[in-house]
CSV table of C-alpha atoms in Angstrom, one decimal:
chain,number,residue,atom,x,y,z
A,128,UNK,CA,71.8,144.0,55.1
A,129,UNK,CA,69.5,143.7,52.0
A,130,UNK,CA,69.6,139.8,52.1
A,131,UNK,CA,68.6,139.9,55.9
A,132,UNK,CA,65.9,141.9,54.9
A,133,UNK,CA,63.9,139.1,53.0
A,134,UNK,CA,60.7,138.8,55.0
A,135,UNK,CA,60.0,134.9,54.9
A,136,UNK,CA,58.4,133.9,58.0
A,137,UNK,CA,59.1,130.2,59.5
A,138,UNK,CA,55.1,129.4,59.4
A,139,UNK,CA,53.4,129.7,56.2
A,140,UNK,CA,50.5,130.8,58.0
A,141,UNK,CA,52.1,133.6,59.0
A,142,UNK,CA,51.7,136.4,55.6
A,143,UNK,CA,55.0,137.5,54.6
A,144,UNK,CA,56.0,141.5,54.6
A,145,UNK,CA,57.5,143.5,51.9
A,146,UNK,CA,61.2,144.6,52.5
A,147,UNK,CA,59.8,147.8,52.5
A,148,UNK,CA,57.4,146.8,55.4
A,149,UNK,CA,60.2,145.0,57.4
A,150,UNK,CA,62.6,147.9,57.1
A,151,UNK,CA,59.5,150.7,58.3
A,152,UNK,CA,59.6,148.3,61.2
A,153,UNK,CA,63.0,148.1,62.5
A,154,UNK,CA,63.3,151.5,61.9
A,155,UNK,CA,59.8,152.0,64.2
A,156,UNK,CA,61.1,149.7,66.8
A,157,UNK,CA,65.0,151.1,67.3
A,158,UNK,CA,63.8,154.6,66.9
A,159,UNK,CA,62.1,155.0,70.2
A,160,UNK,CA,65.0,152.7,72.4
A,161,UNK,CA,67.2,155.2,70.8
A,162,UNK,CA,65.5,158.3,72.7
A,163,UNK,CA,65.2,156.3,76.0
A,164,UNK,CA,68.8,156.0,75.7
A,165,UNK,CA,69.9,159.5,74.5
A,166,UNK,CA,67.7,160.9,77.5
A,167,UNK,CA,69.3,158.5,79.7
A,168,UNK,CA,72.8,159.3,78.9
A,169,UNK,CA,72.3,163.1,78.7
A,170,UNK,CA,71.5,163.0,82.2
A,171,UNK,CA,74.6,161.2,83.3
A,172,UNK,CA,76.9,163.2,81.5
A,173,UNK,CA,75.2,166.3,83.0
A,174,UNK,CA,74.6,165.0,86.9
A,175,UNK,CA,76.8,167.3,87.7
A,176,UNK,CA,75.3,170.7,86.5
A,177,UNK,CA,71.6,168.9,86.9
A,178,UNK,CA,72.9,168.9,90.6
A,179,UNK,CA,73.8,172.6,90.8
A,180,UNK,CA,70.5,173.5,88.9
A,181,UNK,CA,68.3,171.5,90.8
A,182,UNK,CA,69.6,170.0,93.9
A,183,UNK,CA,71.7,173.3,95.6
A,184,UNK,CA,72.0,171.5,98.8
A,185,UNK,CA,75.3,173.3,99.9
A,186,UNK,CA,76.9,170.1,99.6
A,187,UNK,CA,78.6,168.6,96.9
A,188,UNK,CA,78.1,165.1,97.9
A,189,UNK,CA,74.7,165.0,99.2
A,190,UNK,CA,73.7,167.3,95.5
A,191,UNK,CA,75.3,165.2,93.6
A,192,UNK,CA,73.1,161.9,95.2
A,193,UNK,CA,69.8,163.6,95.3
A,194,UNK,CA,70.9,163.7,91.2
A,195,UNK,CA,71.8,160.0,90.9
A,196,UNK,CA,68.5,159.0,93.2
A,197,UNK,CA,66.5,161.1,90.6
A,198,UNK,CA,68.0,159.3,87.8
A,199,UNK,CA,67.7,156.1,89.5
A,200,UNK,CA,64.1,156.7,90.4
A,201,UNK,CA,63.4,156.4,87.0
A,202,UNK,CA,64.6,152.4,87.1
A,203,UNK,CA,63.0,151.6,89.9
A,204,UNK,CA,59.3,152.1,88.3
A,205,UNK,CA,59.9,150.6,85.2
A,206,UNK,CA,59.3,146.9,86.5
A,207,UNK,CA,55.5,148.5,87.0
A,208,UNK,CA,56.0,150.0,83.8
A,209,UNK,CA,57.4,146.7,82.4
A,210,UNK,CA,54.2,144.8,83.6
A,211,UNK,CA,51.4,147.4,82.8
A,212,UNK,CA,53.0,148.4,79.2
A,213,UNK,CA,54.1,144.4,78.7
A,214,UNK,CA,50.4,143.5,79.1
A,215,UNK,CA,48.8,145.5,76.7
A,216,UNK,CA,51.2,144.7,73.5
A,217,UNK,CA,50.6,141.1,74.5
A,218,UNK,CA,47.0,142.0,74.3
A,219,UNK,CA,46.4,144.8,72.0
A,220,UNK,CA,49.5,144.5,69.7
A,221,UNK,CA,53.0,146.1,69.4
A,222,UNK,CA,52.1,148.9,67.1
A,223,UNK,CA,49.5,150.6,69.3
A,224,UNK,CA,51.8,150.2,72.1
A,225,UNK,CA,55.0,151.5,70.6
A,226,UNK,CA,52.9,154.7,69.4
A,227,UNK,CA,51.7,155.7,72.8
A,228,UNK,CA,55.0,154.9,74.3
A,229,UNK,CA,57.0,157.2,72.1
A,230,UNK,CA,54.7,160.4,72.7
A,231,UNK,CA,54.9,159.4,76.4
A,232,UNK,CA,58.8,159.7,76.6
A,233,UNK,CA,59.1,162.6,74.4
A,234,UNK,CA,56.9,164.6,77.2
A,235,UNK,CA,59.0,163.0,79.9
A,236,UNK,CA,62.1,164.4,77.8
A,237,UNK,CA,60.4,167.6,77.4
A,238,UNK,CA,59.7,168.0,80.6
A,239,UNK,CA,63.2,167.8,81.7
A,240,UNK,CA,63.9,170.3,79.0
A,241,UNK,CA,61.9,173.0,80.1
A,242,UNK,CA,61.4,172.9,84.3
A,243,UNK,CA,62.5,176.0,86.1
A,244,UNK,CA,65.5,175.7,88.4
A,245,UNK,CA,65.6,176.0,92.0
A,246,UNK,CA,66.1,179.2,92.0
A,247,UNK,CA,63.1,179.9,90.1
A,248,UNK,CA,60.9,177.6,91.9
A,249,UNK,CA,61.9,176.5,94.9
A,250,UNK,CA,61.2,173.0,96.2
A,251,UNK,CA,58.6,172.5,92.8
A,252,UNK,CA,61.6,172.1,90.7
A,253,UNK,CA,63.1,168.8,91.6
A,254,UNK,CA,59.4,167.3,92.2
A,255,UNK,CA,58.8,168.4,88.7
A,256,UNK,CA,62.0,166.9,87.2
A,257,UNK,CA,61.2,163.5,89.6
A,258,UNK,CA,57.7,163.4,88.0
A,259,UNK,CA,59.5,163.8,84.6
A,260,UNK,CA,61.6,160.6,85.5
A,261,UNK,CA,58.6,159.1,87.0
A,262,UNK,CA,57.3,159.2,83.6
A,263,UNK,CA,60.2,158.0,81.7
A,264,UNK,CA,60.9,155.3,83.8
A,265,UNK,CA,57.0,153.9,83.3
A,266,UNK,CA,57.2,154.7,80.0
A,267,UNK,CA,60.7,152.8,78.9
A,268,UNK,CA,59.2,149.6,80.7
A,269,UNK,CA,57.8,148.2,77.6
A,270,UNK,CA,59.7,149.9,75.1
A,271,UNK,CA,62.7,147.8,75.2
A,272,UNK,CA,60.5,144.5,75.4
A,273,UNK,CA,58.0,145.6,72.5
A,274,UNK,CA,60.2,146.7,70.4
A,275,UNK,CA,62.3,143.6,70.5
A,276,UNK,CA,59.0,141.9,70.2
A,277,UNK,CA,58.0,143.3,67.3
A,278,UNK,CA,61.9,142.8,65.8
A,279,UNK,CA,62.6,139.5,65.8
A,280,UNK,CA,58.5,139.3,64.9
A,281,UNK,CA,59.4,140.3,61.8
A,282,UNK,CA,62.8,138.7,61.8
A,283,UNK,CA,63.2,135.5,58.8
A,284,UNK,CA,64.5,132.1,59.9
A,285,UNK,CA,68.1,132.4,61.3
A,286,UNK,CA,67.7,136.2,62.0
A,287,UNK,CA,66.1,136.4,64.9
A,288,UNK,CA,69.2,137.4,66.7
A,289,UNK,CA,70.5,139.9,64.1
A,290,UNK,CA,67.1,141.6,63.9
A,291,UNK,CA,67.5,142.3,67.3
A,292,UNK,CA,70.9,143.5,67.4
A,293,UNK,CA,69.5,146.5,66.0
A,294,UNK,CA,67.6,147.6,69.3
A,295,UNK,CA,71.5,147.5,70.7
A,296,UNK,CA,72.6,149.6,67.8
A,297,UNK,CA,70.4,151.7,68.4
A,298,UNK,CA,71.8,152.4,71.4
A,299,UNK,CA,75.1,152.7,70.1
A,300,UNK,CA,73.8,155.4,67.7
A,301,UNK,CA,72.0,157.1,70.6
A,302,UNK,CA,75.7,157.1,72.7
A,303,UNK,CA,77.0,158.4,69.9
A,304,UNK,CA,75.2,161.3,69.1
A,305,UNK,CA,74.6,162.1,73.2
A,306,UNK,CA,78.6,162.1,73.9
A,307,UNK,CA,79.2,164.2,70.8
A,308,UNK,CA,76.4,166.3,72.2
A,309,UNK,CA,77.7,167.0,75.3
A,310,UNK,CA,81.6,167.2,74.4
A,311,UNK,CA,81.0,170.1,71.8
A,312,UNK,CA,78.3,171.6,74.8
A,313,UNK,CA,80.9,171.9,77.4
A,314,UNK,CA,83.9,172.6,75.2
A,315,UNK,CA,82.4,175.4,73.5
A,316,UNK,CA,80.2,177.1,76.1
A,317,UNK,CA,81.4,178.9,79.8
A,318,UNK,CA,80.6,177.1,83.0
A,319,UNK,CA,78.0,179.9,83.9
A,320,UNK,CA,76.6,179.2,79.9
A,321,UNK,CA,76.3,175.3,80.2
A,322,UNK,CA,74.4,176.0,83.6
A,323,UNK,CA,72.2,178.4,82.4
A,324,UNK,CA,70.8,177.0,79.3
A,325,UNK,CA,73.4,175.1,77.8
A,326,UNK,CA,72.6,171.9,79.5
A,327,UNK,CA,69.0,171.4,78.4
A,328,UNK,CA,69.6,171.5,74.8
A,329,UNK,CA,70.1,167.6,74.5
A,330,UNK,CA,66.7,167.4,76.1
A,331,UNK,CA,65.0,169.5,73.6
A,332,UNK,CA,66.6,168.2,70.9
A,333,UNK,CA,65.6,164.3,71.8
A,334,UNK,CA,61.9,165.3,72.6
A,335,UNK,CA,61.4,166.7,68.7
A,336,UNK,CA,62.0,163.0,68.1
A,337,UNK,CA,58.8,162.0,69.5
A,338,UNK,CA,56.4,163.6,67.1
A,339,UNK,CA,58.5,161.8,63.9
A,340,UNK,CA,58.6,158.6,66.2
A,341,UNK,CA,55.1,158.8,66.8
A,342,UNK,CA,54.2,158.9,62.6
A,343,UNK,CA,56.5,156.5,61.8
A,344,UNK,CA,55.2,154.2,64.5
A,345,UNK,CA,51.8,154.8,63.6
A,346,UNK,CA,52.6,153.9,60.0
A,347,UNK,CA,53.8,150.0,60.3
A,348,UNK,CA,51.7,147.1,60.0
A,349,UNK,CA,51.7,144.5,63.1
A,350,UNK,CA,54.3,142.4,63.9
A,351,UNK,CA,52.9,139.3,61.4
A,352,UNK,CA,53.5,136.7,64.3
A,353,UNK,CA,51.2,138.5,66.8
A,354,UNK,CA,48.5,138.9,63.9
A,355,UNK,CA,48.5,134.7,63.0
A,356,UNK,CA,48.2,133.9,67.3
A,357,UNK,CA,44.9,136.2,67.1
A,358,UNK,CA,43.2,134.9,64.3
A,359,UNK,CA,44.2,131.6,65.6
A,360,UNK,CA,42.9,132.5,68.5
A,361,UNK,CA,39.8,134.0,67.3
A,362,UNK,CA,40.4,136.9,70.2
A,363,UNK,CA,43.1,139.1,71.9
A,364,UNK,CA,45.7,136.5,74.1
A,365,UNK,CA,44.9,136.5,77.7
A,366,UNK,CA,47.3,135.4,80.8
A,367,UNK,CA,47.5,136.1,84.2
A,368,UNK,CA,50.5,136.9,86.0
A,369,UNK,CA,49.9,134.1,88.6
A,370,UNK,CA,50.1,131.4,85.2
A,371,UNK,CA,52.8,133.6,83.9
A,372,UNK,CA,55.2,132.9,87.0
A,373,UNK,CA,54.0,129.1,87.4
A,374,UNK,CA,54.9,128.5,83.7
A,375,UNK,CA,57.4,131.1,82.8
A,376,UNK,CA,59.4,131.7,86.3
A,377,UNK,CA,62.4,129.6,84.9
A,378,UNK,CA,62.7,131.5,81.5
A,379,UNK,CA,62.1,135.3,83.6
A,380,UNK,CA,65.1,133.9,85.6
A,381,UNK,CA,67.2,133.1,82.8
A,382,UNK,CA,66.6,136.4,81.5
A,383,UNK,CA,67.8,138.4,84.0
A,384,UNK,CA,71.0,136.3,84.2
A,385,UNK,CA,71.3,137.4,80.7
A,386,UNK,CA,70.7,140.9,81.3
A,387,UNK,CA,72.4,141.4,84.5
A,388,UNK,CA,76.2,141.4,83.0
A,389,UNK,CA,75.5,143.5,80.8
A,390,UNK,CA,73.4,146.0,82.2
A,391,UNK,CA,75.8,146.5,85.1
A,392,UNK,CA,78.9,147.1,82.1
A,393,UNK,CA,76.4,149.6,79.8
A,394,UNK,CA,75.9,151.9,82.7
A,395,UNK,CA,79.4,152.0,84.5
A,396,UNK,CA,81.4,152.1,81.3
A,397,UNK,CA,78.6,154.5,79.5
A,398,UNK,CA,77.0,156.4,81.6
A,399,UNK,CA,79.1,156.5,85.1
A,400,UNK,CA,82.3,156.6,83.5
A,401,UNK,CA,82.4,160.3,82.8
A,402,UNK,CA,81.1,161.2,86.3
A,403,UNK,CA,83.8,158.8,87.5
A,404,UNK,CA,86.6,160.3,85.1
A,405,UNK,CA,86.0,163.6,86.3
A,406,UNK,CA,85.4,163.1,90.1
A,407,UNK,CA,87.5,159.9,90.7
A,408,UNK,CA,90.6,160.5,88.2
A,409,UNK,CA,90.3,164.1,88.2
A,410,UNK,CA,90.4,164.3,84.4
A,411,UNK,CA,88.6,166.6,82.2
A,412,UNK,CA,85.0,165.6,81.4
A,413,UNK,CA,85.8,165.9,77.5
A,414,UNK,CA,88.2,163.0,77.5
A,415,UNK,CA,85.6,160.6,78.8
A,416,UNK,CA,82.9,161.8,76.3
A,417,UNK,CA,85.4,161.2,73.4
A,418,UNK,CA,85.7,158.1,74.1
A,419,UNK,CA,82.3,157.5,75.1
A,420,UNK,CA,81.7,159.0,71.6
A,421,UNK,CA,84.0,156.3,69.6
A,422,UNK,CA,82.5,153.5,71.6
A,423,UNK,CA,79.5,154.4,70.0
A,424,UNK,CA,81.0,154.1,66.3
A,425,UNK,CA,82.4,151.0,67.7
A,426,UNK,CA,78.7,149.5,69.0
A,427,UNK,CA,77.1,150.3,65.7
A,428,UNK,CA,79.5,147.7,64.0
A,429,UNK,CA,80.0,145.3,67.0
A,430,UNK,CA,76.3,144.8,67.7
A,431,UNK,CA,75.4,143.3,64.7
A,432,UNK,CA,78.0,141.3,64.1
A,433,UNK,CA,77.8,140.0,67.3
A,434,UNK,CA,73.9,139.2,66.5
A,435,UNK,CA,75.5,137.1,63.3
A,436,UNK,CA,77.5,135.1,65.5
A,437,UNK,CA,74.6,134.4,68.1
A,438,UNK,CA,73.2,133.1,64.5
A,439,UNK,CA,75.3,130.8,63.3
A,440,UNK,CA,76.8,129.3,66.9
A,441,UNK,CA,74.2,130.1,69.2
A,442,UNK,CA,74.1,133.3,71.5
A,443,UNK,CA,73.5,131.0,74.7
A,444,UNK,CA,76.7,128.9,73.7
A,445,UNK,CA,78.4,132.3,73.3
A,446,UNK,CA,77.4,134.2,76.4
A,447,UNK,CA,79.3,131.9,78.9
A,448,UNK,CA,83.1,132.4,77.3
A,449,UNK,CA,82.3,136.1,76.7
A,450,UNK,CA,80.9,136.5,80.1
A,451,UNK,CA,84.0,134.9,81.6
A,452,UNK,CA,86.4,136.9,80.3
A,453,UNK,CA,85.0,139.8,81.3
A,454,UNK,CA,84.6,139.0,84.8
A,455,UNK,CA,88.7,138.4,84.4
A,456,UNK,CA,89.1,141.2,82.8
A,457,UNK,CA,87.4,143.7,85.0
A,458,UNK,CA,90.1,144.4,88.1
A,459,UNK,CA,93.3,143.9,85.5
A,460,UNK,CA,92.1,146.8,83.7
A,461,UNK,CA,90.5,149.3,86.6
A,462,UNK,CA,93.6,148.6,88.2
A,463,UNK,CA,95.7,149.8,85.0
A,464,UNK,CA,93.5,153.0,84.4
A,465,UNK,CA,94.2,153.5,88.5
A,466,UNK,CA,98.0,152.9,88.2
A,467,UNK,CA,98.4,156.0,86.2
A,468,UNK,CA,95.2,157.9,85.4
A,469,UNK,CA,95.4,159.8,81.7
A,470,UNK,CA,93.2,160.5,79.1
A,471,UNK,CA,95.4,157.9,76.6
A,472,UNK,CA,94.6,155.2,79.2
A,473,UNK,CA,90.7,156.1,79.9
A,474,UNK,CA,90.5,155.6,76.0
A,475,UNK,CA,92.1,152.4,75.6
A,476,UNK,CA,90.2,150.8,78.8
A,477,UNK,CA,86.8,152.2,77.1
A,478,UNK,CA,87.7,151.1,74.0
A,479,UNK,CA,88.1,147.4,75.3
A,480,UNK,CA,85.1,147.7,77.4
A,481,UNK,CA,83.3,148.6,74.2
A,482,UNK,CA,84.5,145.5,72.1
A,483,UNK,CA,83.6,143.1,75.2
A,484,UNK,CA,80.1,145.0,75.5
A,485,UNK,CA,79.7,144.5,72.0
A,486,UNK,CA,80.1,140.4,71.8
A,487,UNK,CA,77.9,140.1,75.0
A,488,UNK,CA,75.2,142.4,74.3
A,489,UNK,CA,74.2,141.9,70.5
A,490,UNK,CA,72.3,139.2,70.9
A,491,UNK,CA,70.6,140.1,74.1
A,492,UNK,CA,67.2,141.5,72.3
A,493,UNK,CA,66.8,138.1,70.5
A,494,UNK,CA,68.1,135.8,73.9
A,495,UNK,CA,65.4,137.7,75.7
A,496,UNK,CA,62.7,136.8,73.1
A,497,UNK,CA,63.5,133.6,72.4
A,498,UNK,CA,62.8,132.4,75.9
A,499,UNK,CA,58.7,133.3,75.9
A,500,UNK,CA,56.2,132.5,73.2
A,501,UNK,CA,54.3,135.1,71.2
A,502,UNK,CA,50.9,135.3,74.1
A,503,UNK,CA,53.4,136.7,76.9
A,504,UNK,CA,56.3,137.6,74.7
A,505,UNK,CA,56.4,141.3,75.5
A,506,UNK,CA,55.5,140.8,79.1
A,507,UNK,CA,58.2,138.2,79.8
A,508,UNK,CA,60.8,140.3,78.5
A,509,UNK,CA,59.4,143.7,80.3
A,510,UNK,CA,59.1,142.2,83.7
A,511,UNK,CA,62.9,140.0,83.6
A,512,UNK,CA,65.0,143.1,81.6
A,513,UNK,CA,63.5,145.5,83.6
A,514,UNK,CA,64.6,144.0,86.7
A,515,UNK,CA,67.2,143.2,86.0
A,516,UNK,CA,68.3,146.9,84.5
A,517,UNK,CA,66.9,148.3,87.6
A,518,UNK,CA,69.1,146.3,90.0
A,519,UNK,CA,72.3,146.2,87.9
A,520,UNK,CA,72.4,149.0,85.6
A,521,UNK,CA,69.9,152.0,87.1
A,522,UNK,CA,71.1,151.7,90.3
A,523,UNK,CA,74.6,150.8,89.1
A,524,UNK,CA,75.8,155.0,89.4
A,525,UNK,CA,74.4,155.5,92.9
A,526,UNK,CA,75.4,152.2,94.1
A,527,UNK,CA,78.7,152.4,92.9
A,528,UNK,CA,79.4,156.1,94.2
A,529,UNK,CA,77.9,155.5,97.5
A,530,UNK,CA,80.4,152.7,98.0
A,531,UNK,CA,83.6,154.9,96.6
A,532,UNK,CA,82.6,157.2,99.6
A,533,UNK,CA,82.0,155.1,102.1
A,534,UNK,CA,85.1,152.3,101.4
A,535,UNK,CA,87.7,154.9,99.8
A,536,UNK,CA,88.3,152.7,97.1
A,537,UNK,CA,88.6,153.6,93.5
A,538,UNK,CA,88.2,149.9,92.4
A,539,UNK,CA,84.4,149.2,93.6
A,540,UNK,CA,83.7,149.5,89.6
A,541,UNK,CA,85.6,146.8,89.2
A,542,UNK,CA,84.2,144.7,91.8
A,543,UNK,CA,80.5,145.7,90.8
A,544,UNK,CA,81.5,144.2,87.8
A,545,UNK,CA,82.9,140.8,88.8
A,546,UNK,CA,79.9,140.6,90.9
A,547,UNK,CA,77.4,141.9,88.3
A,548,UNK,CA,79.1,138.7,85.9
A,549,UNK,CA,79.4,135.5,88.8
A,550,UNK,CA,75.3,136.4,89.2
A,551,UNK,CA,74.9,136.2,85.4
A,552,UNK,CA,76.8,133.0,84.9
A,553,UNK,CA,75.0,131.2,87.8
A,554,UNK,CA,71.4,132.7,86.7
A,555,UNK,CA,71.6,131.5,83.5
A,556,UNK,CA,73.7,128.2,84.2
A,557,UNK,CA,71.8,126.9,86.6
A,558,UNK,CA,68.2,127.3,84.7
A,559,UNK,CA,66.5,124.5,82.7
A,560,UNK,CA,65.7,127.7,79.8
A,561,UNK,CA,69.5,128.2,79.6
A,562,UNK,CA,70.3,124.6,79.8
A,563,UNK,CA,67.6,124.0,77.1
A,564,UNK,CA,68.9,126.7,74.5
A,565,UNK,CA,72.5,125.8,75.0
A,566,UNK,CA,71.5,122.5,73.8
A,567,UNK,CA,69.3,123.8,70.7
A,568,UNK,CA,70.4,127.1,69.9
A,569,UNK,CA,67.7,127.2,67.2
A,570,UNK,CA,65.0,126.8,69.8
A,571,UNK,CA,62.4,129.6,69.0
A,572,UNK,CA,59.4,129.2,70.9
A,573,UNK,CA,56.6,130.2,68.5
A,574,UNK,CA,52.6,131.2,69.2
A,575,UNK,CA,51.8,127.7,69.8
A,576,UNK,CA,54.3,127.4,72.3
């Protein structure tokens, strides 16, 4: 970690940062992705309760999707989000950006903390909890996209992919710390406790992060690569989305193929699979969030290391055998959780999933990057992940349940999967951006790009 730390940048043009520099800014860029995901996966584990509280239809199905199309409302305006939030730090810089973002989702995550129930206030509770989503959603557009910007910004040559690892780890950290959350809330409190209060302590919790966020944010210099294209420049870049689609379609393609697989495993085996444990297998929530819990331990390690071998080999000569396997791999081990449903077999399937996850997803912040040069950098990756996310991975829960209900069958996971993989493969196959990087896997396409 200290040797990767060295910040020599590929153009001498380019001033170098301090180590101390380069370490305030991955720690400015991961801390923010690790909220949006805390928030996230808080809500999943609790879509149940959040159901009861907000959503007392009289139904449990019908309660239970108005929760999932809340959560998935979120993902469906982040593309706007993506664009808006995309644009400015390719005009007015990462570090403004990533400040403003972080105070937005800690109100977002406040919000969600603090709203009434239904019983409290009728029909304004669920508009309010929307709006909070609403928020979140726009808000997580860019963060994803400029905070991988301003990582492998920073990154030195032959980094790029491990410097961007840590945005997956830290997610990892984030699953961690959510699962372990909610497995001590709803093993130590009542059912009438977790209901009444116990619930939105995760959400309190993870908006006190914002105001820390926020100062350490605030505190880094720019990402060094977006300060040499300005003075180069002589003014902020400038693109419009029409020339962004005629010259950068390709790449935005590429980068959802890249994205889809893996967005469509994070949420089914992260933050479905407890819903799915306890309404599908009719095991106890806790066993899933223990596992959910050690696949975080397991990401922390996996992601970078899997950002070390996207290094040395080449993370678009890697993602086809990865991907492959896994789209194998899928129905083989749904149907063996199926075949006899215990808490020893949940744990070993997650734990698998996990590894797999790990291997395709560490190098997916620096993939993403690597495709667009430094002038549309954060709005190339904003607009393809967060499409992509939306489609696969946001909508993944209430897709997935809907079809359960409707079909009867337990295996539509796996089949999401498989499907979720094939579109990958073919996405990223079939473009001349993923052809190009699978022939030079050192390809980086710099400000002059």
């Amino acid at each position: 970690m200290q040797s990767a730390l060295h910040a020599v940048m590929p153009d001498t043009d380019v001033r170098p940062m301090s180590r101390s520099q380069v370490r305030r800014a991955v720690l400015a860029s991961v801390i923010g992705n690790g909220l949006e995901w805390f928030d996230f996966l808080i809500y999943g584990y609790f879509a149940k309760t959040i159901s009861q509280v907000f959503f007392p239809v009289g139904n449990g199905f019908w309660s239970l999707t108005l929760t999932l199309a809340t959560f998935a409302i979120g993902f469906v305006v982040r593309p706007l989000g993506g664009i808006v939030i995309g644009a400015c730090a390719d005009r007015y810089g990462r570090r403004k950006t990533l400040s403003l973002l972080i105070l937005l989702m800690a109100l977002s995550t406040l919000m969600m903390g603090l709203t009434p129930g239904y019983a409290t206030l009728g029909i304004a509770a669920p508009i309010l909890v929307l709006i909070a989503r609403i928020l979140q959603g726009l808000s997580v557009g860019g963060e994803f996209a400029t905070a991988a910007a301003m990582l492998t910004e920073y990154a030195p040559p032959g980094r790029k992919m491990f410097f961007g690892s840590f945005q997956m780890t830290s997610q990892a950290v984030a699953l961690l710390l959510s699962s372990m959350c909610a497995f001590l809330l709803t093993s130590r409190l009542s059912h009438d406790a977790l209901l009444s209060w116990g619930w939105r302590v995760p959400f309190l919790l993870g908006a006190l992060v914002g105001p820390i966020g926020f100062y350490i944010r605030h505190k880094i210099a720019e990402s060094p690569e977006f300060e040499h294209l300005r003075e180069r420049l002589g003014h902020a870049p400038r693109q419009s989305l029409r020339v962004f689609f005629r010259e950068r379609g390709d790449a935005a393609l590429c980068a959802m193929g890249v994205i889809i697989v893996g967005a469509a495993t994070n949420y089914l085996w992260h933050s479905y699979m407890p819903l799915y444990v306890e309404h599908q297998l009719h095991l106890p929530l806790k066993n899933a969030l223990f596992g959910t819990a050690v696949s975080g331990l397991i990401g922390i390690a996996g992601y970078p290391l899997a950002g070390r071998l996207a290094d040395r080999f080449g993370a678009y000569r890697l993602f086809f055998p990865v991907t492959i396997v896994w789209v194998c791999a899928a129905y083989p081990l749904f149907a063996w959780v199926l075949a006899a449903p215990t808490p020893e077999r949940v744990f070993a399937a997650q734990m698998m999933a996990t590894v797999v996850l790990s291997l395709m997803s560490g190098a997916h912040p620096g993939m993403l990057t690597q495709l667009f040069p430094t002038a549309t950098r954060s709005t190339g990756v904003a607009l393809s992940y967060n499409v992509a996310v939306t489609l696969f991975g946001g909508l993944a829960p209430l897709t997935v349940s809907t079809l359960i209900d409707v079909t009867g069958s337990r295996l539509v996971p796996a089949w999401y999967l498989i499907f979720a993989g094939i579109v990958s493969l073919l996405l990223v196959g079939l473009t001349a951006s993923g052809r190009r990087l699978r022939r030079q896997p050192d390809l980086w396409l710099g400000e002059g790009v």
